CSV table of C-alpha atoms in Angstrom, one decimal:
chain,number,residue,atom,x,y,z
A,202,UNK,CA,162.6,80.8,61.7
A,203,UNK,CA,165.3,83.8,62.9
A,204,UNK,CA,168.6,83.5,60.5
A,205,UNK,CA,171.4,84.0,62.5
A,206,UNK,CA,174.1,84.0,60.1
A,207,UNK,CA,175.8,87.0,59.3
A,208,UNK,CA,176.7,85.6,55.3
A,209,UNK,CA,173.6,84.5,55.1
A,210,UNK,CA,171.8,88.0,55.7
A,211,UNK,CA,174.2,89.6,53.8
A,212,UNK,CA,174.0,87.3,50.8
A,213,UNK,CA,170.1,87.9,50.6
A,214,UNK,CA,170.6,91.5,51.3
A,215,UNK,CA,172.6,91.5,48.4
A,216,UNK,CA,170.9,89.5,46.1
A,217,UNK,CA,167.8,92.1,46.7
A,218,UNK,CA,169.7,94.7,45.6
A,219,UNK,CA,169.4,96.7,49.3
A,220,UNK,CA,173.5,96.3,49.4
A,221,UNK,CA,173.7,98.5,45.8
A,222,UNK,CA,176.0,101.2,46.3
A,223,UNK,CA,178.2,103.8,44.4
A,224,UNK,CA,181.6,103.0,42.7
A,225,UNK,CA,184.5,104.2,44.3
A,226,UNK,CA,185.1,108.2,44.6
A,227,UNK,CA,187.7,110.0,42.9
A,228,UNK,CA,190.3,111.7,45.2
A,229,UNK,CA,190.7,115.1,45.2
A,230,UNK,CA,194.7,115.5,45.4
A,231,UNK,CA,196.6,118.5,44.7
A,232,UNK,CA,199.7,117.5,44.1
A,233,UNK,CA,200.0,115.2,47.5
A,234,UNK,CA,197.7,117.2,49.4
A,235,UNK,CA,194.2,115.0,49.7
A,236,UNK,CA,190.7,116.8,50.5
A,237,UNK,CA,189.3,113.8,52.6
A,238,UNK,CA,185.5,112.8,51.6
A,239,UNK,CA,184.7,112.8,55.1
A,240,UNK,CA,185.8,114.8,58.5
A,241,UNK,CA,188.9,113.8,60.1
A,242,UNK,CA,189.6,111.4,57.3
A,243,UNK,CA,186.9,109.0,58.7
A,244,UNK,CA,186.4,105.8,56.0
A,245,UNK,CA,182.3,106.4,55.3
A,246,UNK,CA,179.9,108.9,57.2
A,247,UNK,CA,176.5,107.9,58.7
A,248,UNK,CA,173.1,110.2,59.6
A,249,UNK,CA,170.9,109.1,61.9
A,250,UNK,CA,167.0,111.3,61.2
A,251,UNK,CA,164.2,111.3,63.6
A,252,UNK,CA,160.6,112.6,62.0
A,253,UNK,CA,159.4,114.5,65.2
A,254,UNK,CA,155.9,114.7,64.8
A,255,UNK,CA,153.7,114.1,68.0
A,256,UNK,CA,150.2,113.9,66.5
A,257,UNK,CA,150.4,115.6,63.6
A,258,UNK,CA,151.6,112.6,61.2
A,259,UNK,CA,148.8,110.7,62.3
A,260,UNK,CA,145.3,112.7,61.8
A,261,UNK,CA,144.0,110.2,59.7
A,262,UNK,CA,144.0,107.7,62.6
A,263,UNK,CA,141.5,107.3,65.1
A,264,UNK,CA,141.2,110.4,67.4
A,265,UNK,CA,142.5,107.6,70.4
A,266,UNK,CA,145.4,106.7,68.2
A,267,UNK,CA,146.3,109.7,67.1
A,268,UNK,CA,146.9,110.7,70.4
A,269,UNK,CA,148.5,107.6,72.0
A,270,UNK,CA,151.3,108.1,69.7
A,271,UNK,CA,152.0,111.4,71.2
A,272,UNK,CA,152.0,110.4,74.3
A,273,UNK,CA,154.0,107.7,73.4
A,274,UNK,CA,156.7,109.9,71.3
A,275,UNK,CA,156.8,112.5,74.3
A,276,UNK,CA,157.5,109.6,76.8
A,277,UNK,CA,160.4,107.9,74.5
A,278,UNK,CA,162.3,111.6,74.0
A,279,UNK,CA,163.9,111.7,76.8
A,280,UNK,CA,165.2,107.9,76.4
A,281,UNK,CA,166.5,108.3,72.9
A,282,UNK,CA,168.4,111.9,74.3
A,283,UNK,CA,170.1,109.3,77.3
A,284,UNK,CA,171.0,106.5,74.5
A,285,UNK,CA,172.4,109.3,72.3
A,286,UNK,CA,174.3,111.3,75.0
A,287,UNK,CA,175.7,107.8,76.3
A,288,UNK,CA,177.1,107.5,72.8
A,289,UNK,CA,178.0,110.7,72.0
A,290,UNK,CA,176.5,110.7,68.9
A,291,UNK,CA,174.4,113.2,67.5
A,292,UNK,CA,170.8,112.9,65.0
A,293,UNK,CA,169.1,115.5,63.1
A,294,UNK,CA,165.7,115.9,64.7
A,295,UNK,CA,163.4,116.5,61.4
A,296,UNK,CA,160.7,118.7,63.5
A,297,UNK,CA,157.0,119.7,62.7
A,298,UNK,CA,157.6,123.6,63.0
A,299,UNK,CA,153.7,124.1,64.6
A,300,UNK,CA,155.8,121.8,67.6
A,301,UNK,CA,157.6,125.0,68.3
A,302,UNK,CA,154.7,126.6,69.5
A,303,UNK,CA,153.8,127.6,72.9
A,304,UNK,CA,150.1,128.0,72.0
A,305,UNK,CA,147.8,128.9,69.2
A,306,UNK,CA,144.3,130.0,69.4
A,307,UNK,CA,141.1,129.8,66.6
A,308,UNK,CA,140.2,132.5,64.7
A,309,UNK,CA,136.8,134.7,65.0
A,310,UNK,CA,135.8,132.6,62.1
A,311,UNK,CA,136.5,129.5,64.0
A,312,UNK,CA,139.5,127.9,62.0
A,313,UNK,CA,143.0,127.7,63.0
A,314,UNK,CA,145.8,129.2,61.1
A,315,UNK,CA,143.9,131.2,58.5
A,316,UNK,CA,147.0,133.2,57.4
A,317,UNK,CA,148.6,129.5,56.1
A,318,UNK,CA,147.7,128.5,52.9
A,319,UNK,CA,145.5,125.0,52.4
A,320,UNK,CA,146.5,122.2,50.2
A,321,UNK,CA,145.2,121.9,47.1
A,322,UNK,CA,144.0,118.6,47.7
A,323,UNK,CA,144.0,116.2,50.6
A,324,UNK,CA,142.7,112.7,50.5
A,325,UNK,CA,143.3,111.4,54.3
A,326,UNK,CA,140.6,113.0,55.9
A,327,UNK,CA,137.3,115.2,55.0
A,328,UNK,CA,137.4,119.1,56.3
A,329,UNK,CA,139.5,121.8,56.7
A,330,UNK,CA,143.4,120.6,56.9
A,331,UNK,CA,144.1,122.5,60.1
A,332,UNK,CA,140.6,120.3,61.5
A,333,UNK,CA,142.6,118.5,64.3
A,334,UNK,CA,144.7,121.5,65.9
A,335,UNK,CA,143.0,122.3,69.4
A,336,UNK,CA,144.3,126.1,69.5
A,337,UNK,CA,145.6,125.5,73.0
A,338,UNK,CA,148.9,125.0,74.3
A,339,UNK,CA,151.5,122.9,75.2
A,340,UNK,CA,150.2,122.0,79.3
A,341,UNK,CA,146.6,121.1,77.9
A,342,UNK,CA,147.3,119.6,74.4
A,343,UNK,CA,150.9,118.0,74.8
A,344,UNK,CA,150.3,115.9,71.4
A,345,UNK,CA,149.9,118.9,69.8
A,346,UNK,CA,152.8,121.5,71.2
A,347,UNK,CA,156.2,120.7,72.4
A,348,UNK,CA,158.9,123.4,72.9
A,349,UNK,CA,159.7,121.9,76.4
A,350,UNK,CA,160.9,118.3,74.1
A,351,UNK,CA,162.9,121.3,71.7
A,352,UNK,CA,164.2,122.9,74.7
A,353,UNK,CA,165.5,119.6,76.2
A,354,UNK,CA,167.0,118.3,72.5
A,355,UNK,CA,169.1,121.8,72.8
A,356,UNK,CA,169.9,121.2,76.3
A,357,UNK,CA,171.7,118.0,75.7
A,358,UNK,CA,175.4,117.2,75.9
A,359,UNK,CA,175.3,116.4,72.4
A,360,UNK,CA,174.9,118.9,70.0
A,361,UNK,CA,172.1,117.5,68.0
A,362,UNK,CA,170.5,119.6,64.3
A,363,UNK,CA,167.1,120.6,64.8
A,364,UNK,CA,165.7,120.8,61.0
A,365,UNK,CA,162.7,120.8,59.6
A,366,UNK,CA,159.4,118.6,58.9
A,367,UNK,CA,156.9,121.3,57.2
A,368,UNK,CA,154.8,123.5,59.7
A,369,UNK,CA,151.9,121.5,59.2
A,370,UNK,CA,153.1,117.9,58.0
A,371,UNK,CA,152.0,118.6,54.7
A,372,UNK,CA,152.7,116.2,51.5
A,373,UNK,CA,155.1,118.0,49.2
A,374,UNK,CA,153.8,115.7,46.1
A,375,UNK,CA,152.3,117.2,43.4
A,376,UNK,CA,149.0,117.1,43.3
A,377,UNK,CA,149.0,117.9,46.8
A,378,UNK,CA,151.4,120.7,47.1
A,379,UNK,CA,151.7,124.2,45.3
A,380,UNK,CA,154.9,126.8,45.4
A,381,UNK,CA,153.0,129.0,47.8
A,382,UNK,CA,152.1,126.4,50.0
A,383,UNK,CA,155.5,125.1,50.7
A,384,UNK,CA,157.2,129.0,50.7
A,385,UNK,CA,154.7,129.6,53.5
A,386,UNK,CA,155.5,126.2,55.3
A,387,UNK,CA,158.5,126.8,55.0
A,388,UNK,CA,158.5,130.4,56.6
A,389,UNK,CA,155.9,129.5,58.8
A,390,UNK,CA,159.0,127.1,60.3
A,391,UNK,CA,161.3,129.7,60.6
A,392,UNK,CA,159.2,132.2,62.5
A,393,UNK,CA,158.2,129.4,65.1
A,394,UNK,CA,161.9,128.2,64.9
A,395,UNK,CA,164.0,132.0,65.6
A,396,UNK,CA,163.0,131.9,69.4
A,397,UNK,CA,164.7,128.8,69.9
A,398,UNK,CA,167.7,130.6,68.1
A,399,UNK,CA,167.6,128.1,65.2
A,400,UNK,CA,166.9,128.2,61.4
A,401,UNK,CA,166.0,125.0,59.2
A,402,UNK,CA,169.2,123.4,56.8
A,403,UNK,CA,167.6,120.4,56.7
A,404,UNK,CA,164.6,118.7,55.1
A,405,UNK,CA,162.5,115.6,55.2
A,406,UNK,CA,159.9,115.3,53.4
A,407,UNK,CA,156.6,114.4,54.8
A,408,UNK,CA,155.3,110.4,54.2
A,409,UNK,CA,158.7,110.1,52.1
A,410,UNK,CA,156.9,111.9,49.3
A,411,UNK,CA,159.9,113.7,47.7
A,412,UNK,CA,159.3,116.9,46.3
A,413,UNK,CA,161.9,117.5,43.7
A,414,UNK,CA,159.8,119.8,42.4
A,415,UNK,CA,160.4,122.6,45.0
A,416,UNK,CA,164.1,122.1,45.2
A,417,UNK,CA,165.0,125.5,43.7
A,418,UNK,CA,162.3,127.3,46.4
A,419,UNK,CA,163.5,125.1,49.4
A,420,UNK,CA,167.3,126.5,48.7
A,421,UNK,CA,166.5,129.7,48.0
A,422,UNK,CA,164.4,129.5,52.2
A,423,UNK,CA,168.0,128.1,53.0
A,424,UNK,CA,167.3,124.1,52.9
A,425,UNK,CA,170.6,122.8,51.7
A,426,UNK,CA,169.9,118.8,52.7
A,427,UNK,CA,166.9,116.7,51.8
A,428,UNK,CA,166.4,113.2,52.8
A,429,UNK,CA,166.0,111.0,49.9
A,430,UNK,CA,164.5,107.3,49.2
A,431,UNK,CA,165.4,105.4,46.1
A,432,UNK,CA,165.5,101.5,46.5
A,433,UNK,CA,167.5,101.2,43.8
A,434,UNK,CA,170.8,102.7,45.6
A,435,UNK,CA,170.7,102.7,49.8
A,436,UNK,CA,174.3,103.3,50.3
A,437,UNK,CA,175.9,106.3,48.5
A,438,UNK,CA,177.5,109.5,48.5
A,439,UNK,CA,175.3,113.0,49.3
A,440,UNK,CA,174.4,114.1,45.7
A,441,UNK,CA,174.4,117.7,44.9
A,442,UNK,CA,171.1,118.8,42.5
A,443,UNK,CA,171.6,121.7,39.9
A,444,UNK,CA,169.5,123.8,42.8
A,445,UNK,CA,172.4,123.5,45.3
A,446,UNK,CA,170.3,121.0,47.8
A,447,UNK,CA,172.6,117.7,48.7
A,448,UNK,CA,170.0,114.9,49.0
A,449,UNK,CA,171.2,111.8,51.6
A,450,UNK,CA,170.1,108.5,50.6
A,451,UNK,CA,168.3,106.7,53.1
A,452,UNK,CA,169.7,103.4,54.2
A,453,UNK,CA,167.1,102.2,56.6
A,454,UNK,CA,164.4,102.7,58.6
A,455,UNK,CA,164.2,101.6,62.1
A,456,UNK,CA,162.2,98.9,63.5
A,457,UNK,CA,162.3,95.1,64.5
A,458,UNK,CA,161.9,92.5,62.4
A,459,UNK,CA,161.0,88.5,63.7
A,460,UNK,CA,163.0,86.6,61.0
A,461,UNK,CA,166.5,88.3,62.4
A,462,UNK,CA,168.3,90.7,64.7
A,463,UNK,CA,168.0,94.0,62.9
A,464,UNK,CA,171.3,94.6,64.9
A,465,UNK,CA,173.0,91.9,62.5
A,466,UNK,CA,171.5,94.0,59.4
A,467,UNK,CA,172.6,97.3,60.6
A,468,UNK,CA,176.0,96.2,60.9
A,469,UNK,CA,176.1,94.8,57.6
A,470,UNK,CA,174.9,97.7,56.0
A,471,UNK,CA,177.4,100.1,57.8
A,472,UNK,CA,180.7,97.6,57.3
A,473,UNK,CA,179.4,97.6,53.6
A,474,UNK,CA,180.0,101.4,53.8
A,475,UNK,CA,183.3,101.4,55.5
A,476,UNK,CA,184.2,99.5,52.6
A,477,UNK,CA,183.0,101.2,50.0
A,478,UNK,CA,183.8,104.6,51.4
A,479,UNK,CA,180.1,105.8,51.5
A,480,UNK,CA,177.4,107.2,53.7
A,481,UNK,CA,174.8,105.0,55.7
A,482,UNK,CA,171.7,106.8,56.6
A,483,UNK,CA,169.1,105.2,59.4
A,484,UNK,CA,166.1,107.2,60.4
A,485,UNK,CA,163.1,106.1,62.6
A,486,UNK,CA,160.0,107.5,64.6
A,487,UNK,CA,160.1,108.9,68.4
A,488,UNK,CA,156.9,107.4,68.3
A,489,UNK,CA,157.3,103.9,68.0
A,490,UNK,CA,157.0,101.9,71.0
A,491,UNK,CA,160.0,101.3,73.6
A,492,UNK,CA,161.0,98.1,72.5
A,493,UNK,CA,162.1,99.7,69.1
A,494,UNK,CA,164.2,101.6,70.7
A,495,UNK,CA,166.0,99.2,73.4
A,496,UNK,CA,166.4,96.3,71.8
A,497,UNK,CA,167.5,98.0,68.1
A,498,UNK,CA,168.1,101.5,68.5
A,499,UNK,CA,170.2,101.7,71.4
A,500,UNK,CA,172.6,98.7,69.5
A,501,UNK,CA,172.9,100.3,66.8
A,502,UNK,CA,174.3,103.6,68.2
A,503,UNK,CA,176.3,102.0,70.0
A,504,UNK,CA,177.7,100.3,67.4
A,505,UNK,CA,178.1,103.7,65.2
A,506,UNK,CA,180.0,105.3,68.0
A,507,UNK,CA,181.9,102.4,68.3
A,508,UNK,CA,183.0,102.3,64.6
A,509,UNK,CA,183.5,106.1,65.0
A,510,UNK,CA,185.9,105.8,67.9
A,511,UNK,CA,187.7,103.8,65.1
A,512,UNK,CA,187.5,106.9,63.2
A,513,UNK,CA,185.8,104.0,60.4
A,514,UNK,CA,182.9,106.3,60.2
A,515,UNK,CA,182.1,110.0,60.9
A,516,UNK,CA,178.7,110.6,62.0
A,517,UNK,CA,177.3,113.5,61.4
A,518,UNK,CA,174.0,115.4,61.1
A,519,UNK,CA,172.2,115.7,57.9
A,520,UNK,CA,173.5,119.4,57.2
A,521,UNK,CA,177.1,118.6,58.6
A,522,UNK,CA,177.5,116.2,56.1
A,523,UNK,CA,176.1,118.1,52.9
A,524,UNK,CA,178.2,121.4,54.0
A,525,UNK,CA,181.4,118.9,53.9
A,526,UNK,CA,180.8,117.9,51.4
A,527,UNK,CA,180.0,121.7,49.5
A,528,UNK,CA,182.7,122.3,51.0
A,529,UNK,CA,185.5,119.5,50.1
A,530,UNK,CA,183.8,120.1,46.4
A,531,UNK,CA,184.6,123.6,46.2
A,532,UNK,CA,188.2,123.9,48.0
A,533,UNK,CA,191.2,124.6,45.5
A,534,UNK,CA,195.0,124.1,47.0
A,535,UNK,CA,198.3,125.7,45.8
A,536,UNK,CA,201.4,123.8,47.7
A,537,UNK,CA,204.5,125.2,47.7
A,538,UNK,CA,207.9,124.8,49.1
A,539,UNK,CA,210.7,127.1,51.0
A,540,UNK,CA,213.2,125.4,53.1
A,541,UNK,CA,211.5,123.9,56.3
A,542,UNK,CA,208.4,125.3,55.2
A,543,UNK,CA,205.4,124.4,53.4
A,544,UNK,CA,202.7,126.5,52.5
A,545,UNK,CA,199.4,125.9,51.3
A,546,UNK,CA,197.1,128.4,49.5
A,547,UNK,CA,193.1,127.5,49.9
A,548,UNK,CA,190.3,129.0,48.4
A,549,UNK,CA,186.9,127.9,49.0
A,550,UNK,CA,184.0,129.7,47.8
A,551,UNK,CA,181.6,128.7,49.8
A,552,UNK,CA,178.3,129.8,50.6
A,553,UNK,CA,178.7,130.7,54.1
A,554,UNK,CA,175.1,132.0,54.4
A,555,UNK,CA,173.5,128.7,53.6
A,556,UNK,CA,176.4,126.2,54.5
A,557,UNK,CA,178.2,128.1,57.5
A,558,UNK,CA,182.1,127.4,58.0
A,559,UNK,CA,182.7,123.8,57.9
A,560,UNK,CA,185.9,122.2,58.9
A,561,UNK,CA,187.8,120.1,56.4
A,562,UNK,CA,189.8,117.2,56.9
A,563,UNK,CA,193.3,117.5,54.9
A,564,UNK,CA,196.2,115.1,54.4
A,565,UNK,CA,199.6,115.8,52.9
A,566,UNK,CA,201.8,113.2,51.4
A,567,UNK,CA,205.4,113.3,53.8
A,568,UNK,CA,208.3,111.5,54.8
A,569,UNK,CA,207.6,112.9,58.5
A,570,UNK,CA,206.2,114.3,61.1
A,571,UNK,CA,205.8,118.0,60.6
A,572,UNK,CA,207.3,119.9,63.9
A,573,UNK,CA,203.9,122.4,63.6
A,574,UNK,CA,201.0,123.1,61.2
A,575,UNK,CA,199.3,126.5,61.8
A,576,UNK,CA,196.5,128.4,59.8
A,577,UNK,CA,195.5,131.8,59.0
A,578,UNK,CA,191.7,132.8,58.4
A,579,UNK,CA,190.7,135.2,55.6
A,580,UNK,CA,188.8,136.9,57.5
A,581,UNK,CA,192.1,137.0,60.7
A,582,UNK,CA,195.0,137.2,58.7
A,583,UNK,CA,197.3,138.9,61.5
A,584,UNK,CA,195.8,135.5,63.9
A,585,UNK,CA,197.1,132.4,62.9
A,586,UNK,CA,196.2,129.5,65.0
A,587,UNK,CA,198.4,126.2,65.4
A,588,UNK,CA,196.4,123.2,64.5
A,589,UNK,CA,196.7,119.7,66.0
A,590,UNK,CA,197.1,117.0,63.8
A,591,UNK,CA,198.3,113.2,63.4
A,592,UNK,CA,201.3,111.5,61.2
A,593,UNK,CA,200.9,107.7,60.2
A,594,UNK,CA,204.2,106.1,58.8
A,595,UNK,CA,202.9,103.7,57.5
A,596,UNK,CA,200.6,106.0,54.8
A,597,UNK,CA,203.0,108.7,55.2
A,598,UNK,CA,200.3,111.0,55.3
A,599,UNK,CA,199.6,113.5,58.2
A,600,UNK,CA,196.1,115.0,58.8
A,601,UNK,CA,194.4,117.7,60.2
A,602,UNK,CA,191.5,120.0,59.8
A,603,UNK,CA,191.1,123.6,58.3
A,604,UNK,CA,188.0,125.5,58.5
A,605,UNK,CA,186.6,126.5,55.2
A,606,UNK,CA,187.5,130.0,56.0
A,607,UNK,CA,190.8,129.1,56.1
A,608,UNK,CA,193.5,131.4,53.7
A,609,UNK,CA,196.8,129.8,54.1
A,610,UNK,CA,198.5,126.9,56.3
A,611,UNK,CA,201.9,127.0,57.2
A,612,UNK,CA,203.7,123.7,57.5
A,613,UNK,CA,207.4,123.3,59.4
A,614,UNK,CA,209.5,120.4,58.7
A,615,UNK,CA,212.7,118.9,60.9
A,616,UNK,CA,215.8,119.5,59.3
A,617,UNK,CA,216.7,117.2,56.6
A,618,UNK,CA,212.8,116.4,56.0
A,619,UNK,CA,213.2,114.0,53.3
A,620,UNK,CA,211.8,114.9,50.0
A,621,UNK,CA,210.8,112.0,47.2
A,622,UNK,CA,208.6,112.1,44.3
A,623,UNK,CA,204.8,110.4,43.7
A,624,UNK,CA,203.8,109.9,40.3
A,625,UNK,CA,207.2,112.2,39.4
A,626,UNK,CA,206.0,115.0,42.0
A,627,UNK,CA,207.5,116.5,44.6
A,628,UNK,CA,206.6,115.3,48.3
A,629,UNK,CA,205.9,118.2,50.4
């Protein structure tokens, strides 16, 4: 039997424990100027992760298999780029860095890759781990090469995050995985990757094997944003580690399912983050078959961009949200007053190396609509730029965004802007 009603879903959902999520975040105010939790002061955030993989992720399959599901993956590319660009909504695409190849070829002792490091163990199949590479190229072994599918992601309307899926598809458990393995994974990625002109932020971990262990070398390669499963929490805030690398709770993986529209549970799960002011997280394979994609995927974006238009949610790529977030965490205001003006003093040590410049979303507690807002970079003090922003009356907040970088903002007020006090402090 399919359940069709939405409180009934929800109330199993619930009593499951898939609808656990984190209490309520503390704002950041400095003195009535707010550091949103998410970009332009959107209510939750949502990632959407794809694991590009062609053939790799599936060695251990049949050699028939194995190879339908590339074929299958390349064919559905193209139609998940259209439902995306329809939607303006952009996904990280988690990619296996051998992928970025144009070809490879065997060496004189007959194996491929004999510069890369082997895994110290690997149960799934019997002979070397690089067995199943063909050492040809992309026209003669598509399942097995695809910078034309990278070149296309890059060439779309949307700008979509290309990050990272190991060279090889290796299992970062332990047992399985060594320091030197993953370093040269890792590198190995970002060799393949600097033609394309792009270098790896993001992370997901192979099978969903998390390898917490390697947190420290993955930000030290420049990972700053790991995918992260826990079925004890689905719907929560990106979580900093000591090493610096945000991890983003998964929500849920793509698929259908014969006992209800997984439409219905989607929207659950994301009006249950509105509400909560948290992050939903969906992620899927390209190489599922079409149905997946029509009669769940497409829905589902749709309904994200439609909640975004709303500004309810933000969505964002996996290392958009965790360099928010670093940098929201890090920003320090000074407000003061002068007349018609307001300024504002921001420091925000960021790493721009590893997190680049973000924008931040800011609100300031006012009685009206400023006449102009305009910024000043540290790096361009004699440039300021005047930003656009929006005033509610009802909240009596007006917002706008600052890039990280950002030194001072410079706020003018109409004559006779109204001053009152909030917790017995001045408004600006």
């Amino acid at each position: 039997m399919r359940v069709k009603s939405r409180l009934l879903l929800t109330a199993i959902w619930r009593a499951s424990g898939q609808l656990r999520r984190q209490l309520a975040e503390a704002p950041r105010d400095f003195d009535g100027v707010y550091v949103t939790p998410y970009r332009n002061g959107a209510r939750s955030a949502a990632c959407i992760s794809a694991d590009f993989e062609l053939c790799w992720a599936w060695r251990e399959k049949p050699s028939t298999e194995c190879e339908r599901r590339g074929q299958v993956e390349r064919a559905n590319v193209p139609f998940i780029l259209d439902i995306l660009e329809q939607a303006e909504i952009p996904i990280t695409w988690a990619t296996v860095g051998h992928m970025f190849l144009e070809n490879c070829r065997q060496s004189p002792g007959g194996t491929a890759h004999p510069e890369m490091p082997r895994p110290p163990r690997n149960d799934r199949w019997a002979g070397d781990w690089y067995f199943h590479d063909p050492c040809l190229d992309a026209k003669t072994a598509p399942g097995w090469y695809a910078p034309d599918l990278i070149r296309m992601i890059q060439a779309s309307k949307v700008h979509h995050e290309i990050g990272t899926h190991s060279f090889s598809h290796i299992d970062f458990a332990e047992g399985t995985s060594t320091a030197d393995l993953v370093r040269c994974e890792i590198e190995a990625c970002i060799r393949a990757m600097e033609p394309f002109g792009v270098r790896p932020r993001s992370l997901v971990f192979c099978f969903n094997h998390m390898g917490y262990q390697h947190l420290d070398l993955l930000y030290q390669l420049g990972i700053i944003a790991v995918r992260h499963r826990d079925d004890r929490l689905r719907l929560a805030y990106p979580e900093k580690t000591p090493s610096g690398v945000y991890k983003l709770y998964e929500s849920m993986n793509l698929r259908l399912s014969k006992r209800y529209s997984y439409l219905a549970k989607a929207k659950v799960f994301v009006d249950e983050a509105i509400r909560r002011g948290t992050a939903y997280h969906l992620w899927f394979h390209p190489s599922d078959e079409r149905r997946v994609f029509e009669d769940a995927f497409a829905p589902i974006v749709q309904y994200l961009a439609a909640k975004q238009r709303e500004n309810a949610v933000w969505v964002a790529t996996m290392t958009e949200l965790a360099a928010y977030r670093e940098a929201r965490e890090r920003m320090r205001i000074r407000a003061t007053r002068n007349g018609q003006t307001s300024t504002l003093r921001l420091e925000c040590p960021i790493d721009r190396e590893r997190f680049g410049d973000p924008e931040v979303t800011l609100c300031v507690l006012s009685s009206q609509t400023p006449l102009s807002i305009t910024a000043t970079a540290s790096n361009r003090p004699d440039q300021p730029a005047t930003l656009s922003f929006r005033f509610d009356a009802g909240s009596g907040l007006t917002t706008f965004n600052v890039r990280s970088s950002t030194s001072d903002v410079e706020i003018t007020w109409p004559d006779g802007h109204a001053t009152g006090t909030r917790r017995g402090r001045e408004r600006l």
